[in-house]
XYZ file of C-alpha atoms in Angstrom:
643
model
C -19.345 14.327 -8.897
C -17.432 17.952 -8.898
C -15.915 19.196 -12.117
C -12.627 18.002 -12.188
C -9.965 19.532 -14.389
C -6.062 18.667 -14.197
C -2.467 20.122 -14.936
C -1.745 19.472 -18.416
C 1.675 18.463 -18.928
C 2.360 21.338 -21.552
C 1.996 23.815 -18.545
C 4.618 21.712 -16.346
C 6.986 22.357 -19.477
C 6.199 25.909 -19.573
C 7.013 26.770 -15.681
C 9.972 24.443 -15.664
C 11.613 26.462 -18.000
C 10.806 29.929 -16.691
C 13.724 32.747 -16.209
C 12.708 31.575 -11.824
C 14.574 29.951 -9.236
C 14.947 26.679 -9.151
C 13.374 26.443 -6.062
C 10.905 28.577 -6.756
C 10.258 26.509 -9.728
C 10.492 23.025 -8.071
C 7.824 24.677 -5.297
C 5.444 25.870 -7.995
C 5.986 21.980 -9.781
C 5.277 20.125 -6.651
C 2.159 22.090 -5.579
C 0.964 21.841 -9.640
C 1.332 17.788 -8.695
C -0.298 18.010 -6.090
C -3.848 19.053 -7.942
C -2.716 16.480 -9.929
C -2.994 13.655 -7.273
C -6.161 15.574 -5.602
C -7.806 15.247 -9.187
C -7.028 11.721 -10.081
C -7.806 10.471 -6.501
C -10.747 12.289 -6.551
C -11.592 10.406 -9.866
C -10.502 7.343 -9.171
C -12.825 6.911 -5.872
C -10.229 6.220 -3.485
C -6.732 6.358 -2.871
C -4.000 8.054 -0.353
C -4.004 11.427 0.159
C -1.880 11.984 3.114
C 1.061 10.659 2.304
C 1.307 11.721 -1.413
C 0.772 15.285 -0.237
C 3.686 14.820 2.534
C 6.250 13.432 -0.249
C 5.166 15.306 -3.127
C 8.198 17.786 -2.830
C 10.745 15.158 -2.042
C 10.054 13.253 -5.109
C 9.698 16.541 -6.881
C 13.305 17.485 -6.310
C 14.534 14.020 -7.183
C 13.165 13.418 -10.939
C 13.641 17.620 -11.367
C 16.644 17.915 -9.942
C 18.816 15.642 -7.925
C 18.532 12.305 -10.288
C 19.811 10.996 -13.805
C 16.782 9.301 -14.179
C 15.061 10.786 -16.839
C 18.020 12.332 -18.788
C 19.642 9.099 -19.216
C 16.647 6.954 -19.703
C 14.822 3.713 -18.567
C 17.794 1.322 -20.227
C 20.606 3.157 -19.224
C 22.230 0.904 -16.098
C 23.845 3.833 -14.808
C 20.720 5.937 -13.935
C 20.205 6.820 -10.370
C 16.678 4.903 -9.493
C 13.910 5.883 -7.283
C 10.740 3.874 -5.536
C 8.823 3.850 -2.575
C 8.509 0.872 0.199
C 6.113 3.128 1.688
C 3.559 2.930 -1.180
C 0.667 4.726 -0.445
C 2.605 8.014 -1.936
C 2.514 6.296 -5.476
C -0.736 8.825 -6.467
C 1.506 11.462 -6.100
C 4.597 9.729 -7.847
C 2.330 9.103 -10.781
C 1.842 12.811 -10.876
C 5.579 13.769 -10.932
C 5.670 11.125 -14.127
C 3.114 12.641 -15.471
C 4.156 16.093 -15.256
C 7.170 14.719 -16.859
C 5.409 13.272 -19.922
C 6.373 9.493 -18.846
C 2.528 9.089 -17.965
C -0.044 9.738 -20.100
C -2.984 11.478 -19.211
C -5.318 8.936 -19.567
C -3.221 6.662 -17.933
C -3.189 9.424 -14.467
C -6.818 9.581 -14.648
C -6.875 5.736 -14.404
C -6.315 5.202 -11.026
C -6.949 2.436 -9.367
C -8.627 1.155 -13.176
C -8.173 -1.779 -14.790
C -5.491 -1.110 -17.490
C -4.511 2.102 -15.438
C -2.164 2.605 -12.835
C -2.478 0.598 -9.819
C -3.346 1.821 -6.285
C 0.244 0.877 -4.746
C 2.717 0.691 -7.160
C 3.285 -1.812 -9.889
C 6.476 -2.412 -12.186
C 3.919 -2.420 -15.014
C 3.972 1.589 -14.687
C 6.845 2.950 -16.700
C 9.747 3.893 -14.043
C 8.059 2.173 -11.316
C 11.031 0.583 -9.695
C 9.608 -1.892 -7.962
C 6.173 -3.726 -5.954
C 5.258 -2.294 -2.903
C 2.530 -1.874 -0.354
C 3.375 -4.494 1.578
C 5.771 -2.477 4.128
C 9.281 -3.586 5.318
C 10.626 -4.638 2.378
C 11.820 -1.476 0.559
C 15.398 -1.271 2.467
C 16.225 -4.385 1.920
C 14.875 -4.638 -2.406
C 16.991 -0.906 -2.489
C 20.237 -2.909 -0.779
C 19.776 -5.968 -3.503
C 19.965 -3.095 -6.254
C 22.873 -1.136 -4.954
C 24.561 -4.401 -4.593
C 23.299 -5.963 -8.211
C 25.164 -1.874 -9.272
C 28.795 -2.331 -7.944
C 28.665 -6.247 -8.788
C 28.116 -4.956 -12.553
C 30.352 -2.127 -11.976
C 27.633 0.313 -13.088
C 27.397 4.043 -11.637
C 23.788 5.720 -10.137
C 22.493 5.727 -6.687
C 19.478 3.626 -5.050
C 17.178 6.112 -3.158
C 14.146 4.440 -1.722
C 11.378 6.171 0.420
C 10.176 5.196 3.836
C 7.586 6.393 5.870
C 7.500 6.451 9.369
C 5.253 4.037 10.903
C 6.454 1.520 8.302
C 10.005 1.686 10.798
C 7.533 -0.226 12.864
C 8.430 -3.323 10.942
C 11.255 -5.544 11.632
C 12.315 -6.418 8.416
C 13.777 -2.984 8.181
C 16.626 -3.127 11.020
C 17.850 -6.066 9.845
C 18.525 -4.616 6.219
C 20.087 -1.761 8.468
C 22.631 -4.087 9.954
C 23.117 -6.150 7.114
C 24.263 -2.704 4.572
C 26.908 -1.818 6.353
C 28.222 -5.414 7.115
C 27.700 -5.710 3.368
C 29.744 -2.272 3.026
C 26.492 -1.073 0.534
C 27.423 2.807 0.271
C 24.980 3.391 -3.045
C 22.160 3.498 -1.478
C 20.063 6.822 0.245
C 17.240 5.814 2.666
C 14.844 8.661 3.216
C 12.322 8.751 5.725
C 9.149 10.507 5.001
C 8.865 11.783 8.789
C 5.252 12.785 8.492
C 4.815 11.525 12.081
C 1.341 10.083 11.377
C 0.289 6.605 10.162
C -2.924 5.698 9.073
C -4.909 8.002 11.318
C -3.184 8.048 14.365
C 0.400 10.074 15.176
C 3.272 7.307 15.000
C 4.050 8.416 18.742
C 0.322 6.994 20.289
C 0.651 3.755 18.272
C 4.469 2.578 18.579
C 6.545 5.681 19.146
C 9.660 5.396 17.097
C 12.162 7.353 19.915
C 15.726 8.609 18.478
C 15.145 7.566 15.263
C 18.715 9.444 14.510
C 20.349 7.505 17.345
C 18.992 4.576 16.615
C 20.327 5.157 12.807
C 23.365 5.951 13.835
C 24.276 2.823 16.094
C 23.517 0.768 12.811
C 26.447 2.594 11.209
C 24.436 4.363 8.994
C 25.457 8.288 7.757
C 22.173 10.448 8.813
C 20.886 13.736 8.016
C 18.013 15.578 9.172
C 16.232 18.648 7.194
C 13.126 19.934 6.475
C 11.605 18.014 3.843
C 9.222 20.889 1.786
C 12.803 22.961 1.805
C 14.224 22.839 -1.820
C 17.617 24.468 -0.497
C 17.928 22.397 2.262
C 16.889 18.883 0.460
C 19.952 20.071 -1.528
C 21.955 20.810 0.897
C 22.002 17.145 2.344
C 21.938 15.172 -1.061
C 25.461 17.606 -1.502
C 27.024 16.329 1.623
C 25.847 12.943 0.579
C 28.025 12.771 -2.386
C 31.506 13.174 -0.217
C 29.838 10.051 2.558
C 31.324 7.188 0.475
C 32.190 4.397 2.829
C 28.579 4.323 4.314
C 25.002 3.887 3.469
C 22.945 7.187 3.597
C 19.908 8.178 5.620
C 17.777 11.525 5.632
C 14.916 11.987 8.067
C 12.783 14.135 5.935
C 10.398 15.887 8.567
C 7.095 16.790 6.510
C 3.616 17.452 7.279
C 0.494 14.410 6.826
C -1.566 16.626 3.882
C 0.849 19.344 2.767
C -0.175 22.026 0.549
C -3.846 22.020 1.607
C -4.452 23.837 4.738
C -7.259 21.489 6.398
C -5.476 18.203 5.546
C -2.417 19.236 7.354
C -1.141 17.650 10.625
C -1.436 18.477 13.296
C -4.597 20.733 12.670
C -6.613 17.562 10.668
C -6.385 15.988 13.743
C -8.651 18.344 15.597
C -11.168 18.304 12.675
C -11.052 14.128 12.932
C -11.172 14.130 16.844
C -7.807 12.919 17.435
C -7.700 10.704 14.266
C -6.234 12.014 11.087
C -9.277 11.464 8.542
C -7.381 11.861 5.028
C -4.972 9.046 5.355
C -6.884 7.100 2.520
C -10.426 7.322 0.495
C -11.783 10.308 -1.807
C -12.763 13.293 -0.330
C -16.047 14.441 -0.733
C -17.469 16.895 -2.978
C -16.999 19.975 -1.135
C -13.755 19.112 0.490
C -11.937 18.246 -2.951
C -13.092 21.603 -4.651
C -11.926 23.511 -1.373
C -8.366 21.742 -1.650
C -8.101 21.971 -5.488
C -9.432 26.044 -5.127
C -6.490 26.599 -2.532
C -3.888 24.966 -4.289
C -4.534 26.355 -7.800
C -5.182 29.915 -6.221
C -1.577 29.642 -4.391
C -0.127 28.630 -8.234
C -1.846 31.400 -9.809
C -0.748 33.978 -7.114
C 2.860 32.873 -7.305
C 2.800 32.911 -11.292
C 1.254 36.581 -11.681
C 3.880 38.190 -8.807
C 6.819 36.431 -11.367
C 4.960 38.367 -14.275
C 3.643 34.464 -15.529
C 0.249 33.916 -17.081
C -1.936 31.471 -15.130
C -2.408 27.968 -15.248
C -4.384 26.762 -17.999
C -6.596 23.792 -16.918
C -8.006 20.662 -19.257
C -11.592 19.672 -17.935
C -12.186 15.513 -17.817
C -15.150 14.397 -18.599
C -17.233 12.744 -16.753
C -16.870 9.183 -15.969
C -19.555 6.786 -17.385
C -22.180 5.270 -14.370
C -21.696 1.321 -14.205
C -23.064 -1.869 -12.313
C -22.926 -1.275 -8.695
C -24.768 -3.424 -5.897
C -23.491 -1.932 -2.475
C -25.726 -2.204 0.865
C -25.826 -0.834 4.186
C -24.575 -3.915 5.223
C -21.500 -4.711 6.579
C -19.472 -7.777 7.720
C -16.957 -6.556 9.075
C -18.755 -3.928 11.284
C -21.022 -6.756 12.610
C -17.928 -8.526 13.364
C -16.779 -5.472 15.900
C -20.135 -5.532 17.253
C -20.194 -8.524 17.830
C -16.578 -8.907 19.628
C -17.788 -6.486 22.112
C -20.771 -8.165 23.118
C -18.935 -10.919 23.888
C -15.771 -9.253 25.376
C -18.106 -7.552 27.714
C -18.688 -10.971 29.501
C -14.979 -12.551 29.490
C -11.985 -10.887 30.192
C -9.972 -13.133 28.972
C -10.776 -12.290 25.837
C -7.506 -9.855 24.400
C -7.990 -8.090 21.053
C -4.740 -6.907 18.804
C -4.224 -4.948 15.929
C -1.517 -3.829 13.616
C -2.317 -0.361 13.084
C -5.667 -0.850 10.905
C -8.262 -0.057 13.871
C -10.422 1.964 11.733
C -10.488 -0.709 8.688
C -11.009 -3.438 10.623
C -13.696 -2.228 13.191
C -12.453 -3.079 16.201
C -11.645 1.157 16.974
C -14.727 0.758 18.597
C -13.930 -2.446 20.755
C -10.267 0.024 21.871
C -12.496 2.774 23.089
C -15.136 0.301 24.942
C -12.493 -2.384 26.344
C -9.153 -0.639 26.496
C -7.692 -2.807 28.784
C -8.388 -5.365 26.436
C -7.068 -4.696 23.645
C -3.389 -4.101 22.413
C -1.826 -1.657 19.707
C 0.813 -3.312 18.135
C 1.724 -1.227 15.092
C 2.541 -2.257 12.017
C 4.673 -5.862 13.153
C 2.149 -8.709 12.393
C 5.145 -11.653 13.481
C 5.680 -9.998 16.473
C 1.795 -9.092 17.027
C 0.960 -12.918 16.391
C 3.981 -14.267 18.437
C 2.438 -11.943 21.644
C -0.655 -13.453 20.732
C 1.086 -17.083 21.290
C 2.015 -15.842 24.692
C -1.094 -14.772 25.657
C -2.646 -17.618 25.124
C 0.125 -19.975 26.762
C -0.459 -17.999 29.900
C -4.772 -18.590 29.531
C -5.995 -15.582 26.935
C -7.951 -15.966 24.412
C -5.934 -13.314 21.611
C -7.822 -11.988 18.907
C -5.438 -11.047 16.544
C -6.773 -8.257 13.462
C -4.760 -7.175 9.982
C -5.110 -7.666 6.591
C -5.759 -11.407 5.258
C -2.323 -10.940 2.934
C -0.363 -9.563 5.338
C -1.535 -11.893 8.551
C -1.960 -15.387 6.795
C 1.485 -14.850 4.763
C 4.121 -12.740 6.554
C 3.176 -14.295 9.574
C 2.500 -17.627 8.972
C 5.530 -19.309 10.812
C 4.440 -17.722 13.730
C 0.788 -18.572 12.888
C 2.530 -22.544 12.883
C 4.810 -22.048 15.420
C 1.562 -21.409 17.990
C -0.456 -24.081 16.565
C 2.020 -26.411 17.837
C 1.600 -25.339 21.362
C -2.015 -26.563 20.738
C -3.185 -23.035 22.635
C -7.103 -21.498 21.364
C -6.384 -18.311 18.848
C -8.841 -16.546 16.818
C -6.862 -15.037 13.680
C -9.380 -12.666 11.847
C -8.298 -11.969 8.166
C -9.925 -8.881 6.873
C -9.910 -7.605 3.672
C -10.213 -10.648 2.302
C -10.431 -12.031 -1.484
C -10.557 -10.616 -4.779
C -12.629 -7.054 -3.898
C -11.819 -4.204 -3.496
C -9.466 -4.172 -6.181
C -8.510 -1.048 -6.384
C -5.368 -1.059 -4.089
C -3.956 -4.222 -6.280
C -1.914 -7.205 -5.458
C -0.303 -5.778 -2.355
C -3.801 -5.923 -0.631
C -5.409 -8.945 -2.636
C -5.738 -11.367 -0.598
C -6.481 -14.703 -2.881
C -3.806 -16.815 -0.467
C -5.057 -17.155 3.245
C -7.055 -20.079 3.251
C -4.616 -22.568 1.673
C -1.852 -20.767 4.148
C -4.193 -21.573 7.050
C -5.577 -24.503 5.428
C -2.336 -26.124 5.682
C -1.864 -26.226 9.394
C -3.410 -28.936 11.232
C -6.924 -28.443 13.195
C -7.625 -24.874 12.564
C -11.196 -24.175 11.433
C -11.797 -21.509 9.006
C -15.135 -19.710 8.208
C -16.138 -16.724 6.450
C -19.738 -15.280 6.721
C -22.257 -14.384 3.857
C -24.351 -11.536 6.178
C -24.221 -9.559 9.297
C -26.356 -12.279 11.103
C -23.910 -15.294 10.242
C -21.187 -13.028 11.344
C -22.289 -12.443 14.535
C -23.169 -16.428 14.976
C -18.972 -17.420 13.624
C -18.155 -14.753 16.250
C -19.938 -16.493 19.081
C -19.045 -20.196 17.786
C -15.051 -19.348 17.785
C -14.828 -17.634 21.176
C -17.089 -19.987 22.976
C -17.626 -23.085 21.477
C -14.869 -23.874 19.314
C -12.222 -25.779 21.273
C -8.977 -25.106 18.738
C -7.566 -22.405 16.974
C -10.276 -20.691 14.218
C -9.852 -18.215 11.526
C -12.149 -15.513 10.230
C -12.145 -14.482 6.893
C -14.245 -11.198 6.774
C -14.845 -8.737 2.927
C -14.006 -5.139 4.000
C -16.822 -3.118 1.888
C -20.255 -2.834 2.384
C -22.175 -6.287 1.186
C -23.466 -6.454 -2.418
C -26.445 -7.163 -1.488
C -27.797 -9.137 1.658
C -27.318 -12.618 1.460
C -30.829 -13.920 2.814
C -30.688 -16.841 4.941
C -33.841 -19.134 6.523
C -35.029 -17.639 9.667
C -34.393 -20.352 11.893
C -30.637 -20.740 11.042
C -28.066 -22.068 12.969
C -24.365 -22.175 12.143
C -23.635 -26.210 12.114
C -19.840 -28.013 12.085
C -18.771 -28.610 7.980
C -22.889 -28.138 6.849
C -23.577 -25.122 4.501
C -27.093 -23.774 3.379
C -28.998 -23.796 0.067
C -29.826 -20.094 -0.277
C -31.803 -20.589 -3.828
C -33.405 -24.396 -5.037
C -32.366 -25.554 -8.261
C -31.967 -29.635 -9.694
C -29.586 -28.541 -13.525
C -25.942 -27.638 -11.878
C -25.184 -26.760 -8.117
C -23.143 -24.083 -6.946
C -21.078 -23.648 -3.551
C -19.788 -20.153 -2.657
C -18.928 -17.846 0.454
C -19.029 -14.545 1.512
C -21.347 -12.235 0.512
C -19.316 -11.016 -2.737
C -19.112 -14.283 -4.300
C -22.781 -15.196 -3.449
C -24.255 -12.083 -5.185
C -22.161 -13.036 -8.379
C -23.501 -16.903 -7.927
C -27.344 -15.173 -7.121
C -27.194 -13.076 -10.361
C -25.847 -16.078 -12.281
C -28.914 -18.133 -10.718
C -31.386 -15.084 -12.107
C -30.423 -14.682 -15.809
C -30.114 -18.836 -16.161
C -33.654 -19.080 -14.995
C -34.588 -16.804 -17.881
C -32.679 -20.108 -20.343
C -34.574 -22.783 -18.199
C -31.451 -23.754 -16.051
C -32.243 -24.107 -12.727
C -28.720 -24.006 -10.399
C -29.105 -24.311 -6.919
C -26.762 -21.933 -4.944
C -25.238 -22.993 -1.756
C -23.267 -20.971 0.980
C -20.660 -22.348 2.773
C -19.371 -20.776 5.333
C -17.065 -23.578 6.819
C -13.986 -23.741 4.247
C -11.580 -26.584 5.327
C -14.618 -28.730 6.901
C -17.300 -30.621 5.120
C -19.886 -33.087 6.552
C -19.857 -35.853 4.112
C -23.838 -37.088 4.423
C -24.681 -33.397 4.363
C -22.479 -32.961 1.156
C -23.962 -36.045 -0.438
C -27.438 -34.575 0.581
C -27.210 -31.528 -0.702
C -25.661 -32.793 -4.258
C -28.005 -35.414 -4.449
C -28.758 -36.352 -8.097
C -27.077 -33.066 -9.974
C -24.906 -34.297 -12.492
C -22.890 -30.619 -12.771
C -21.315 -29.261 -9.533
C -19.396 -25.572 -9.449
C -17.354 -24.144 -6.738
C -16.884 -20.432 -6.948
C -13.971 -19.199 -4.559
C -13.275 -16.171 -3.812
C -9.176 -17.025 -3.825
C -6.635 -18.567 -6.154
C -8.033 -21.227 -7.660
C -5.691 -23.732 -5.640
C -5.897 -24.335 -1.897
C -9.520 -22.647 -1.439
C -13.332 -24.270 -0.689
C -12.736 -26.342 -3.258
C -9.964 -28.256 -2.659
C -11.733 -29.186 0.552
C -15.050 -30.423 -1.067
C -13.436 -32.415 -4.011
C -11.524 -34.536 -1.286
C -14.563 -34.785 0.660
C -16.530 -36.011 -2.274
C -14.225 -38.675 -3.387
C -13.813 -40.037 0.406
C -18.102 -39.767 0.423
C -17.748 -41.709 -3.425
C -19.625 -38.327 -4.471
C -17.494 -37.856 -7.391
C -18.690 -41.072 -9.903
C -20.586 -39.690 -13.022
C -20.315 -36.041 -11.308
C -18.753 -33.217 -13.274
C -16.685 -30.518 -10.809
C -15.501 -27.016 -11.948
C -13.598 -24.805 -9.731
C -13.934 -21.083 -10.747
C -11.260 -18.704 -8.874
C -8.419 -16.500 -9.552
C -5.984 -17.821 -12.134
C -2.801 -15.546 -12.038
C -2.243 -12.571 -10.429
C -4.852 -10.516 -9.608
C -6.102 -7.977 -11.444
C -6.457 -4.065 -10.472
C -9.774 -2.185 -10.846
C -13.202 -1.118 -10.191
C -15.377 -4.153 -8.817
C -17.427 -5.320 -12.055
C -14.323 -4.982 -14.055
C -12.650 -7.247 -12.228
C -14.700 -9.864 -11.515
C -15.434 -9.708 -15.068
C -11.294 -9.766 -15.837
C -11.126 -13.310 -13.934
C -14.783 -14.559 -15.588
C -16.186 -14.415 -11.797
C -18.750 -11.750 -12.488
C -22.458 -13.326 -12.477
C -22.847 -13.047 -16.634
C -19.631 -14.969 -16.985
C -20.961 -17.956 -14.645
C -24.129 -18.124 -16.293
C -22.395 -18.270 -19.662
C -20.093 -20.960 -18.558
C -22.733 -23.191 -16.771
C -25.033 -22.670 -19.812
C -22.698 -23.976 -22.093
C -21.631 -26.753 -20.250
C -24.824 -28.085 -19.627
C -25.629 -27.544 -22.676
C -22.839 -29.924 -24.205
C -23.966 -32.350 -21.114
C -27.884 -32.418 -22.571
C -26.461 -33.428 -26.688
């Protein structure tokens, strides 16, 4: 990896109080945080660029200069309080903190770490407001504040920060009509206009129109600046304080990447071909010490032409290597593959996505079948409802987002179409525990007992590219009801072998290693590698534990079941999910109704809690799902079992 040095906070103290400015000095401050957030994405491996860059001077002039916040203190109920329903700006929040001295250094440079600072934010970060990362909500958490304010009769304005696309969801027009029925005038909306979402300009995926119209009919006060312009920022929040029988708005138009000249929209969007490429992720080596040169050489500039010394810079060490298992192999790209293939041939076949093309390959299956498939932004009810109407009129939908935001904010719809007893294949991606990085926003340990719960929906998740492609083919053409697909978003751990004369069978799974001490059932190619290595070091104790995958995980065949336990006294089920409503819950009921369960011992190993933020290995090791924590716990159980 590149040297990486950061912006200590001693030097934010110094240039704050130099004889400059204060514009010139919030300008130099934002830029200084934003080789703060290059640095600690760069470190952490991952992480939203974009977006942090576009809000960087927004947030700047609010803890510097516009809020109480930090002069009156965490406890204080009449400090003005800040967050972001947007989320994917919190690297760049955790800068401003930092600069501040609220965040530690260590704590900056823990990104996306367990016992750091989580990749969206996290009221476990001192000052962050609130959870978010799951967009839509942020108007409406801001309006339960500013009410929860006047109801105490206690002083200090809400702000909360939108972005753009995120106006995409519905959730946010009805807290728009519901504030000024509710006559909520402490609260100031501002909308980080960077007109790009993910990697694609807001106008090509669900073009927002008059946003300032559209404000305006709601009742809402708006305001419109330029939002890298210190004067003007404080120009509007100034007008603001005479609007007091309304709620507030400010379209703040920025640029996707500010501060470093190739990240910038529009002209990133030449470099990615039309798609903006630093939305999320780490930039490589060469691109992060371009950005990091630029911005410190712009600092350094501006300090020696105000007589200023330079920046002085700490150097981080280098991070220690760890356990990594990462293939070539992907799921979820064999998935998209696969779609096409079969898309090709049937027309009926009608693919949607909620503005995560890229993540959940079906970009691809858009440029190859474009009259197939449907943008819907970032609206999974109102993607899944279309979906119900497609298939009352004959489609067969094929409906893409995240596993936590499909199987839970949509899941009335989700019941509301099974009822019409229509065919609809609902693919969750980025699904379980891993990656971790982005926290309990994007976790998603929930879908299968959300799905599991409806009646006569099949759900399967693969363990390699090849069983992918076969779950692909089974729920467009065989299955006859409604199937989901749970699908991991990284590359494989390793590549789950399975025999070479496979075939995907209704409820029957397949024993991927032999064993006759304990049994273990797992999915997905995560899970399995943990179960494989916990199969490797037992065999060096004389435990032999048979390892099954199961791809089918609200269906068992009971003689297959009872086969395939035979005379094993200890049986484990690792999920990859909370530890309710998962695989297991659907093999324990099918062993008691198969009178499996007499003399047999059953563990369930999954998520207990919330879900933990982190690298991979740390984790899985966090929640005891890592490979040495299942061989320690089988060992000493049958170890008790053979006294």
């Amino acid at each position: 990896m590149a040297e990486i040095k950061i912006i200590p906070t001693e030097e934010f103290s110094r240039i704050w109080a130099a004889p400059l400015p204060k514009e010139k000095r919030l300008a130099l401050i934002a830029d200084m945080c934003r080789a703060n957030t290059l640095v600690s994405i760069k470190k952490a491996g991952s992480g939203h660029l974009g977006s942090s860059l576009s809000s960087l001077d927004i947030v700047t002039m609010l803890y510097y200069s516009e809020m109480n916040t930090i002069s009156l203190g965490k406890e204080n109920p009449n400090r003005d309080i800040y967050f972001s329903s947007k989320g994917h700006d919190v690297p760049g929040h955790y800068s401003v903190l930092h600069s501040l001295g609220i965040l530690s250094k260590e704590k900056l440079m823990l990104l996306r770490r367990l016992d750091g600072t989580c990749g969206h934010p996290d009221v476990g970060t001192p000052f962050i407001e609130a959870n978010s990362g799951s967009l839509g909500m942020g108007i409406s958490k801001a309006k339960g504040m500013a009410f929860a304010k006047k109801y105490k009769n206690n002083s200090g304005r809400i702000f909360v920060m939108t972005g753009d696309g995120e106006l995409q969801e519905g959730q946010n027009y009805e807290a728009l009509a519901t504030a000024v029925h509710q006559k909520i005038n402490n609260i100031v909306v501002i909308v980080d206009h960077n007109k790009v979402q993910t990697d694609k300009p807001v106008s090509k995926v669900c073009d927002l129109g008059d946003i300032e119209a559209k404000f305006k009919a709601f009742g809402w006060h708006v305001a419109r600046c330029d939002g890298h312009n210190f004067l003007e920022l404080e120009r509007i929040f100034r007008s603001f304080d005479k609007v007091t029988n309304k709620p507030k708005i400010l379209i703040a138009d920025t640029i996707k990447g500010k501060g470093i000249s190739f990240m910038e929209h529009p002209a990133a969007l030449q470099v990615g071909k039309g798609l903006y490429p630093w939305h999320s992720g780490a930039p490589d080596d060469a691109s992060f010490q371009q950005g990091f040169h630029e911005i410190i050489c712009r600092i350094n500039e501006k300090l020696q032409n105000h007589g200023l010394n330079s920046l002085v810079l700490e150097l981080i060490s280098p991070e220690e290597k760890t356990r990594s298992g990462v293939t070539s192999e992907s799921v979820a790209d064999a998935y998209g593959d696969a779609l096409i293939e079969i898309a090709v041939k049937r027309k009926d076949i009608i693919v949607l996505d909620a503005d995560l093309a890229a993540d959940c390959r079906v970009r691809n299956f858009e440029r190859a079948l474009p009259d197939q498939f449907i943008e819907n932004g970032i609206a999974e009810q109102d993607m899944v409802s279309m979906a119900g109407g497609l298939a009352l009129q004959g489609l067969l939908p094929v409906v893409n987002s995240f596993g936590v935001f499909l199987a839970s904010r949509a899941n009335e719809q989700i019941y509301n179409n099974n009822c019409e007893k229509t065919k609809i294949i609902y693919v969750c991606h980025y699904a379980g525990l891993i990656p971790a990085g982005p926290g309990q926003s994007h976790q998603s340990i929930r879908d299968i007992s959300l799905f599991g719960a409806l009646p006569e929906i099949e759900i399967l998740q693969p363990c390699n590219a090849a069983e992918t492609r076969k779950i692909v083919d089974y729920c467009l053409n065989e299955a006859k009801s409604t199937c989901m697909i749970r699908l991991i978003i990284g590359p494989s751990p390793r590549i789950i072998t399975l025999p070479s004369d496979y075939q995907l069978k209704k409820g029957v799974g397949t024993v991927i290693k032999e064993g006759n001490d304990a049994i273990i059932f797992a999915y997905g190619p995560v899970m399995l590698h943990e179960a494989l290595i916990a199969a490797e070091l037992l065999e060096r104790e004389s435990i032999s534990l048979k390892v099954v995958n199961m791809p089918w995980l609200n269906i068992t065949d009971g003689p297959w079941l009872k086969s395939v336990i035979g005379e094993i006294p200890s049986i484990y089920i690792l999920e990859d999910h909370a530890q309710f409503g998962g695989l297991s819950n659907t093999l324990i009921r099918e062993a008691v109704d198969a009178n499996i369960s007499c003399n047999k011992r059953f563990e369930i190993m999954g998520i207990r809690g919330s879900p933990a933020w982190g690298r991979p290995w740390e984790v899985l090791k966090y929640h005891s799902l890592d490979g040495q924590s299942i061989m320690e716990n089988i060992q000493k159980t049958i170890q008790k079992t053979k006294r």
